[in-house]
Amino acid sequence: MSDVVEKTLSALPSLLSLDSQAGAGKLSPSSKLGNLIKGITELTSKHEEETLIKKELESIKEQVASPNTTMRQMKEIMVRAIYCEMLGYQASFSYIHAIKLAQQGSVLEKRVGYLAVSLFLNETDEFLLLLVNTVLKDLQSTNLIEVCMALTVVSQMFPKDMIPAILPVVEEKLTHPKEIIRRKAVLALYKFYLIAPNQVQHIHSKFRKALCDKDPGVMTASLHIYLQLIKENPESYKDLTGSMVTILRQVVGGKLPLDFNYHSVPAPWLQIQLLRILAYLGKEDQGTSEMMYDVLEESLRRAEMNHNITYAILFECVKTIYTVHPKSQLLEKAAECIGNFVLSPKINLKYLGLKALTYVVQQDANLALPHQMTIIECLDHSDVIIKRETLELLFRITNAQNVTVIVEKMLEFLRLTCDDYSTIDLVGKVAELTMNSVFSLGGDVMQPDIPNNFLRLLAEGVDNVEDRQLRLFAVDSYVSLLQGETAKLPQRFLQVISWVLGEYSYLREEESDPGSVMRLLARLLDQRHTSTETRSWVLGAMTKLCSSPVSVALARDVCERYLYSGSLNTVLRQKAQELMILSQDTKLRARVLPAEGRLESPEVDSSLSFLDGYVSDALAAGAAPYKSPHQRQEDLVQEKALSLEPYGLSLPVSLSSCSITDRRSPTLLSMSSGLSGNSTELSHQEGSTTLKLEGVKRVWGKDGYLAQQQSAGETPTPLVELPSPLLSPQSPPSQKPSSGLEPDQEKRQLASSLFVGLGSHNSVCLVRLPSTVWLFIKNCQSANQSNVVKSLFKPFYINSCQSKNHGSFVKVSGIFAARKSCQTDDSCCFPPQISCISGSPLKEVKGHSVSVCLHTVVMKRASVQVELAGLLSYQRPLGQPQAAQFSLSLSLKHFLRPLTVSTGDYGKMWLSFSHDLKQNLRLVTTEHQEPLTATLDALKGKLHLHVVDIIGSEGIVACRLLQGPGQGQPCLLHCRVHADSLAVWLRSPVPELPDSLLYHCQKALTET
Amino acid sequence: MIKFLLMVNKQGQTRLSKYYEQVDIEKRPSLETDVVKRCLSRKKEECSFVEYKDFRLVYRQYAALFIVVGISDTENELSIYELVHNFVEVLDKYFSRVVSSIMFNLDKVHIIIDEIIQNGHIVETNKNRILAPLLALDKMAEAH
């Protein structure tokens, strides 16, 4: 018998070629299994499936119990049971019959029995004990097929305690003449090593023998053991380095039989396995690493063929090269290799390239530099997986300088993603970055919306387990931070901490004493370095926390200090007062800060209508009607009463901008009142504590609260560089400077912000000149990777307005320089505010030549700033059409021209214009000029205004906006020196012009 | 490390599943539905790798048949992607019509997989050697 089988095995190759469809069609679809499968395929609902499978299981149960069922039938029944379990329906009654089938069946039936056992049972199942005898019998069988299947099942699962029973037999098989038996015996021993390493300790020498087996399959099988052993203890196996290197060299050199090849690549998975082993051996070991440099280089060189599998090997090779002791020449080659991945048009390779980069930048962050543009493209890739991998890469190259941008990018991704797992993972990373770097490094100087975004992220999640975990994580880590030294923590971070603790401390309440967080917060208040703003956040958090008696006592203590020890800060006093009252009145507290209310966003009554009753009562009682700060000031000016100018000046920008919008529209009005939600204005109007609490509750809401809090909560609001939304409601592009930019410019800026702090800037240099834009365009035509930057285009600059003071148009010219000749065609996208009067599109640019195109544009509607975007599509001879985007920012001042009018005409026009705006501006002081003259000169020089006349302390100025031939809306300015500032009154027939112009006037004078 | 291998049709019905890490039978259908949904929703031009929970999925489509492999973070995606192809080439060598044959020969496909993957590791990729035990079984069954 055994001879027959041995012959069968040795005859396999020929058998294969003769009958390659041996097993096909054996089973007729009309059999019971066939019917079951057909039935399942035709199902339309889960319910139907359940009915069908239940019925099937009943029938199986009946059949297995019947004494008349033959082993042949049993085999088919087992497959049906496997099918049912695969669909999620337990068929535990059939387990014992599977074991019986393995025991009693003839070969194929036996194999199916073993298969069913390995699918049905798990490794700890007691049923497995019933299998031991069968396995032992089969291992000793003279039928090689039976030995094979017994070894297969043993290497899948075997009861740990029974290993000694079969170990000698398995060991014996290591010297079996048939390679397949030796191979399977090695794999069985590997399994034993995994589940009970002590049992196989004495046979290590036999593993070595297997490693040196003349059959490559047996050697390959032994590598599983060695990978495991070396991973656990590399020091003990350093002597194997030579063997591993030799094996790899032989495999790479094509010394294996041809049937080990996969698509002409010799044993690729074996190569990968060997590379992994070498990585473990060479890690942090120069001597060992030196032994493998040659073979690693050869692997890199040999893997030239353009097939996925060679890239899989290359990837592993690069990883190994960057894991072992570095050799610069090899590192360079590996880095070059990564370029092939990253630049590949094949998306799978790009993914792997990003993964490789992620790995290597941990060794040297500068390696990301040559690929910055690709990385940025991948960041905007339509495939989320690519995006996600890119973020992972960025996470690795985060440093103090680029952390803000990277966190922003991560948050951006988070807003789009709906996958729980990646959200949690990424949030963890954001939290890590935020906590580790942002807050501690640049805490007070970074943009306020970063912590705000972070907080919103924490708050926004649905209240599921993961979100709870994340919040709890934040709470716990913050608590431990506060327990340490807090003096070095930036104020903004302390504010974040306070908010998080206030909102989410309840999550950990069960496990710690309720007062602990309160005590930490109180300690924060005691410290001298804590700023007033932070103190108010801390008090807010305490208000939310004072539920337990311990906390109430603590809160009272704190309040008393603030209320009675003469703290001068009104905000703090107010917060302390709130805390005081709420801590004493639990009912009120429950109403104002409901525990379950954390999940709902409170409605904000932006029109402050809840005050109507109060206001009318006050009016009836003889109070003066409310006037906006601007109105008040105007009244004062007209009355020429005492100069109260300092009031106007002391108002933060956000408040003075409220006054601008006051008279505009109800929507803007509500915006401004929303803005002032937490500011002193509210408390001016309110008398009673409860009303103030309304305001407080709103502040602690979720929706829209944070942004408001930031602009209002910061006491000395810095003069913002960019126009605030309220100052220029007509110019959406300028409101969001980053998102308003055209993609390409944005990418370049992004690149410089992402890769800042990495290496010297000698690789790909991204230059931004004041009014020219450089574009690097990637050439994807040839496979060679050194061609990243081939073409250089330099489109669009603005004709200087300075030199053409009286010109009637703004000319925007594009200059395109090409290294190689190409067909080009540009199309500009004009935002609604701008229109093009004439333009000349590009046609063809010869190699090494320059072509110029000119567009004449005018501004149709006044706006602080507009983005002119365009697409430059170009095509090389024989090449694919490509496109590059560019954008150009045009400011209002480019479109302003002096308006020459007489004083008399000025007067007439002044009366006829309906839209006006008033504002105090800074006066320019010089040594040899009157302040008024100096200021007007500065405006004239910067904004091309026409000074009509200056009489005493008043000056009149006029300009117009370019809006087409012979058209142009005028804007008149009336300026008067008032104490130390210049009161400017602007009038125009259109509403948006004074607004935008005022912004530029402010800016011009601030810069002077 | 390979965590599981799934063969699914276009309707998302599981044709074969093999787990190398313990997952309760009751939990498998929902995991499979989830995994398949993720892979089926991907576009042609998107990459063949998906992140799923704390592991990754590598998927490959052959006509109406999807093969999805769940792997750990440290595994080489592309090598698994090609392993799937090697597996399909083996099936192709053995069966005349792969797609319908695997349905009716669940046991044999499992026997083939057992030769290729064990304990989540790739143990054999040589096509002749993968098929040898199965062909020997067939031969003996015929002789019976």
XYZ file of N, CA, C and O in Angstrom, chain A residues 43-121:
316
model
N -31.453 33.204 -1.811
C -32.104 33.881 -0.690
C -32.149 35.383 -0.893
O -31.278 35.963 -1.522
N -33.178 35.984 -0.342
C -33.260 37.435 -0.453
C -33.223 38.119 0.902
O -32.940 39.305 0.974
N -33.513 37.398 1.961
C -33.503 38.081 3.253
C -32.836 37.221 4.321
O -32.695 36.014 4.170
N -32.437 37.868 5.365
C -31.805 37.194 6.495
C -32.783 36.193 7.124
O -32.402 35.105 7.550
N -34.038 36.597 7.118
C -35.060 35.755 7.724
C -35.194 34.434 6.966
O -35.235 33.353 7.557
N -35.220 34.539 5.652
C -35.300 33.344 4.811
C -34.119 32.427 5.070
O -34.262 31.215 5.150
N -32.948 33.055 5.203
C -31.733 32.282 5.448
C -31.890 31.479 6.733
O -31.597 30.280 6.779
N -32.405 32.169 7.753
C -32.538 31.517 9.041
C -33.440 30.288 8.939
O -33.105 29.199 9.423
N -34.578 30.457 8.269
C -35.520 29.355 8.118
C -34.856 28.184 7.385
O -34.939 27.030 7.812
N -34.180 28.538 6.291
C -33.552 27.504 5.474
C -32.493 26.737 6.252
O -32.477 25.501 6.248
N -31.635 27.467 6.953
C -30.530 26.817 7.657
C -31.051 25.990 8.829
O -30.599 24.885 9.085
N -32.069 26.505 9.527
C -32.644 25.745 10.642
C -33.147 24.394 10.143
O -32.943 23.352 10.766
N -33.825 24.453 8.988
C -34.363 23.236 8.393
C -33.217 22.290 8.039
O -33.265 21.086 8.312
N -32.196 22.856 7.443
C -31.036 22.078 7.018
C -30.379 21.404 8.227
O -30.049 20.220 8.193
N -30.238 22.192 9.305
C -29.593 21.641 10.506
C -30.414 20.482 11.087
O -29.859 19.491 11.554
N -31.748 20.631 11.036
C -32.616 19.563 11.515
C -32.351 18.279 10.740
O -32.185 17.193 11.307
N -32.285 18.464 9.434
C -32.084 17.301 8.569
C -30.709 16.669 8.806
O -30.562 15.449 8.821
N -29.690 17.523 9.013
C -28.340 17.016 9.290
C -28.351 16.222 10.600
O -27.821 15.118 10.684
N -29.036 16.778 11.599
C -29.094 16.160 12.920
C -29.673 14.742 12.814
O -29.150 13.783 13.387
N -30.740 14.680 12.056
C -31.421 13.414 11.863
C -30.490 12.404 11.199
O -30.365 11.261 11.639
N -29.809 12.872 10.143
C -28.964 11.968 9.366
C -27.763 11.451 10.156
O -27.417 10.292 10.065
N -27.111 12.372 10.907
C -25.919 11.921 11.631
C -26.275 10.900 12.712
O -25.471 10.040 13.050
N -27.507 11.022 13.243
C -27.903 10.106 14.310
C -28.279 8.726 13.770
O -28.245 7.735 14.489
N -28.633 8.706 12.505
C -29.083 7.442 11.922
C -27.936 6.448 11.805
O -26.850 6.791 11.338
N -28.155 5.191 12.241
C -27.080 4.187 12.164
C -26.793 3.759 10.729
O -25.753 3.170 10.441
N -27.708 4.092 9.814
C -27.526 3.651 8.438
C -26.648 4.580 7.607
O -26.347 4.283 6.451
N -26.303 5.726 8.175
C -25.509 6.687 7.408
C -24.098 6.148 7.183
O -23.407 5.781 8.135
N -23.693 6.058 5.946
C -22.348 5.575 5.635
C -21.346 6.700 5.826
O -21.724 7.882 5.901
N -20.062 6.326 5.873
C -19.014 7.341 6.024
C -18.990 8.277 4.811
O -18.706 9.458 4.922
N -19.284 7.737 3.668
C -19.329 8.550 2.460
C -20.403 9.635 2.581
O -20.182 10.806 2.242
N -21.587 9.198 3.084
C -22.655 10.184 3.277
C -22.266 11.174 4.377
O -22.553 12.360 4.278
N -21.610 10.637 5.386
C -21.200 11.473 6.512
C -20.274 12.603 6.030
O -20.348 13.730 6.516
N -19.424 12.261 5.094
C -18.505 13.267 4.552
C -19.311 14.425 3.940
O -19.026 15.596 4.194
N -20.322 14.105 3.181
C -21.125 15.155 2.558
C -21.891 15.958 3.615
O -22.001 17.172 3.530
N -22.368 15.220 4.622
C -23.098 15.903 5.702
C -22.185 16.907 6.412
O -22.590 18.025 6.730
N -20.932 16.509 6.620
C -19.976 17.399 7.296
C -19.766 18.682 6.497
O -19.691 19.771 7.058
N -19.663 18.532 5.179
C -19.483 19.737 4.358
C -20.695 20.649 4.502
O -20.568 21.876 4.595
N -21.877 20.037 4.568
C -23.089 20.859 4.755
C -23.059 21.549 6.118
O -23.444 22.715 6.263
N -22.594 20.816 7.120
C -22.503 21.418 8.465
C -21.483 22.563 8.472
O -21.704 23.604 9.100
N -20.381 22.350 7.747
C -19.376 23.423 7.637
C -20.031 24.655 7.020
O -19.839 25.784 7.474
N -20.842 24.425 6.002
C -21.529 25.538 5.334
C -22.422 26.300 6.311
O -22.430 27.524 6.345
N -23.165 25.537 7.120
C -24.073 26.192 8.065
C -23.295 27.004 9.102
O -23.661 28.144 9.411
N -22.209 26.421 9.608
C -21.415 27.159 10.602
C -20.790 28.396 9.977
O -20.658 29.426 10.613
N -20.409 28.264 8.711
C -19.801 29.403 8.014
C -20.783 30.571 7.961
O -20.393 31.728 8.009
N -22.067 30.259 7.880
C -23.056 31.330 7.836
C -23.444 31.793 9.235
O -24.318 32.640 9.389
N -22.815 31.235 10.244
C -23.034 31.730 11.599
C -24.006 30.917 12.429
O -24.463 31.385 13.461
N -24.355 29.716 11.971
C -25.296 28.887 12.735
C -24.561 27.702 13.341
O -23.996 26.890 12.620
N -24.589 27.639 14.638
C -23.847 26.609 15.337
C -24.394 25.207 15.007
O -25.594 24.980 15.014
N -23.477 24.287 14.729
C -23.888 22.897 14.467
C -23.111 21.990 15.403
O -22.499 21.002 14.977
N -23.146 22.322 16.703
C -22.269 21.642 17.653
C -22.536 20.141 17.758
O -21.647 19.372 18.105
N -23.780 19.727 17.437
C -24.087 18.300 17.513
C -23.261 17.488 16.505
O -23.106 16.288 16.648
N -22.710 18.154 15.504
C -21.979 17.407 14.485
C -20.487 17.265 14.813
O -19.776 16.531 14.126
N -20.025 17.938 15.875
C -18.584 17.907 16.170
C -18.089 16.484 16.411
O -17.072 16.066 15.880
N -18.852 15.791 17.235
C -18.430 14.446 17.595
C -18.382 13.536 16.366
O -17.523 12.669 16.230
N -19.298 13.822 15.424
C -19.326 13.010 14.203
C -18.164 13.344 13.288
O -17.690 12.490 12.536
N -17.688 14.586 13.367
C -16.501 14.972 12.597
C -15.300 14.173 13.081
O -14.515 13.643 12.299
N -15.190 14.054 14.416
C -14.087 13.287 14.991
C -14.200 11.813 14.595
O -13.219 11.170 14.230
N -15.442 11.332 14.589
C -15.689 9.942 14.201
C -15.283 9.716 12.743
O -14.674 8.695 12.397
N -15.615 10.708 11.924
C -15.283 10.591 10.498
C -13.769 10.532 10.311
O -13.253 9.761 9.499
N -13.053 11.359 11.091
C -11.590 11.363 11.002
C -11.026 10.020 11.466
O -9.996 9.565 10.975
N -11.751 9.407 12.409
C -11.299 8.125 12.963
C -11.529 6.977 12.000
O -10.645 6.162 11.754
N -12.733 6.957 11.434
C -13.176 5.746 10.744
C -13.200 5.843 9.229
O -13.293 4.824 8.552
N -13.180 7.025 8.700
C -13.326 7.170 7.250
C -12.114 6.671 6.487
O -11.023 6.515 7.046
N -12.313 6.421 5.215
C -11.171 6.142 4.354
C -10.560 7.489 3.963
O -11.113 8.535 4.284
N -9.429 7.471 3.259
C -8.615 8.693 3.149
C -9.342 10.014 2.919
O -9.215 10.941 3.712
N -10.103 10.116 1.834
C -10.730 11.419 1.538
C -11.740 11.785 2.626
O -11.830 12.945 3.046
N -12.474 10.768 3.101
C -13.445 11.019 4.169
C -12.718 11.446 5.447
O -13.141 12.368 6.140
N -11.618 10.785 5.708
C -10.795 11.110 6.871
C -10.316 12.567 6.787
O -10.391 13.321 7.760
N -9.857 12.941 5.600
C -9.369 14.306 5.432
C -10.482 15.311 5.717
O -10.264 16.322 6.391
N -11.662 15.034 5.204
C -12.788 15.946 5.448
C -13.132 15.954 6.939
O -13.470 16.998 7.501
N -13.011 14.792 7.568
C -13.241 14.743 9.013
C -12.276 15.657 9.750
O -12.674 16.480 10.581
N -10.991 15.526 9.425
C -9.981 16.416 10.029
C -10.276 17.887 9.724
O -10.150 18.755 10.588
N -10.660 18.122 8.480
C -10.964 19.504 8.083
C -12.103 20.054 8.924
O -12.015 21.171 9.461
N -13.162 19.245 9.064
C -14.314 19.702 9.844
C -13.887 19.970 11.281
O -14.270 20.985 11.871
N -13.044 19.092 11.825
C -12.561 19.301 13.195
C -11.815 20.629 13.299
O -12.066 21.434 14.204
N -10.936 20.872 12.341
C -10.139 22.109 12.435
C -10.995 23.354 12.238
O -10.655 24.428 12.725
N -12.119 23.209 11.536
C -12.991 24.378 11.353
C -13.959 24.547 12.523
O -14.294 25.664 12.901
N -14.416 23.422 13.067
C -15.426 23.499 14.128
C -14.823 23.862 15.482
O -15.383 24.649 16.230
N -13.710 23.248 15.801
C -13.203 23.359 17.168
C -12.168 24.476 17.284
O -11.520 24.832 16.296
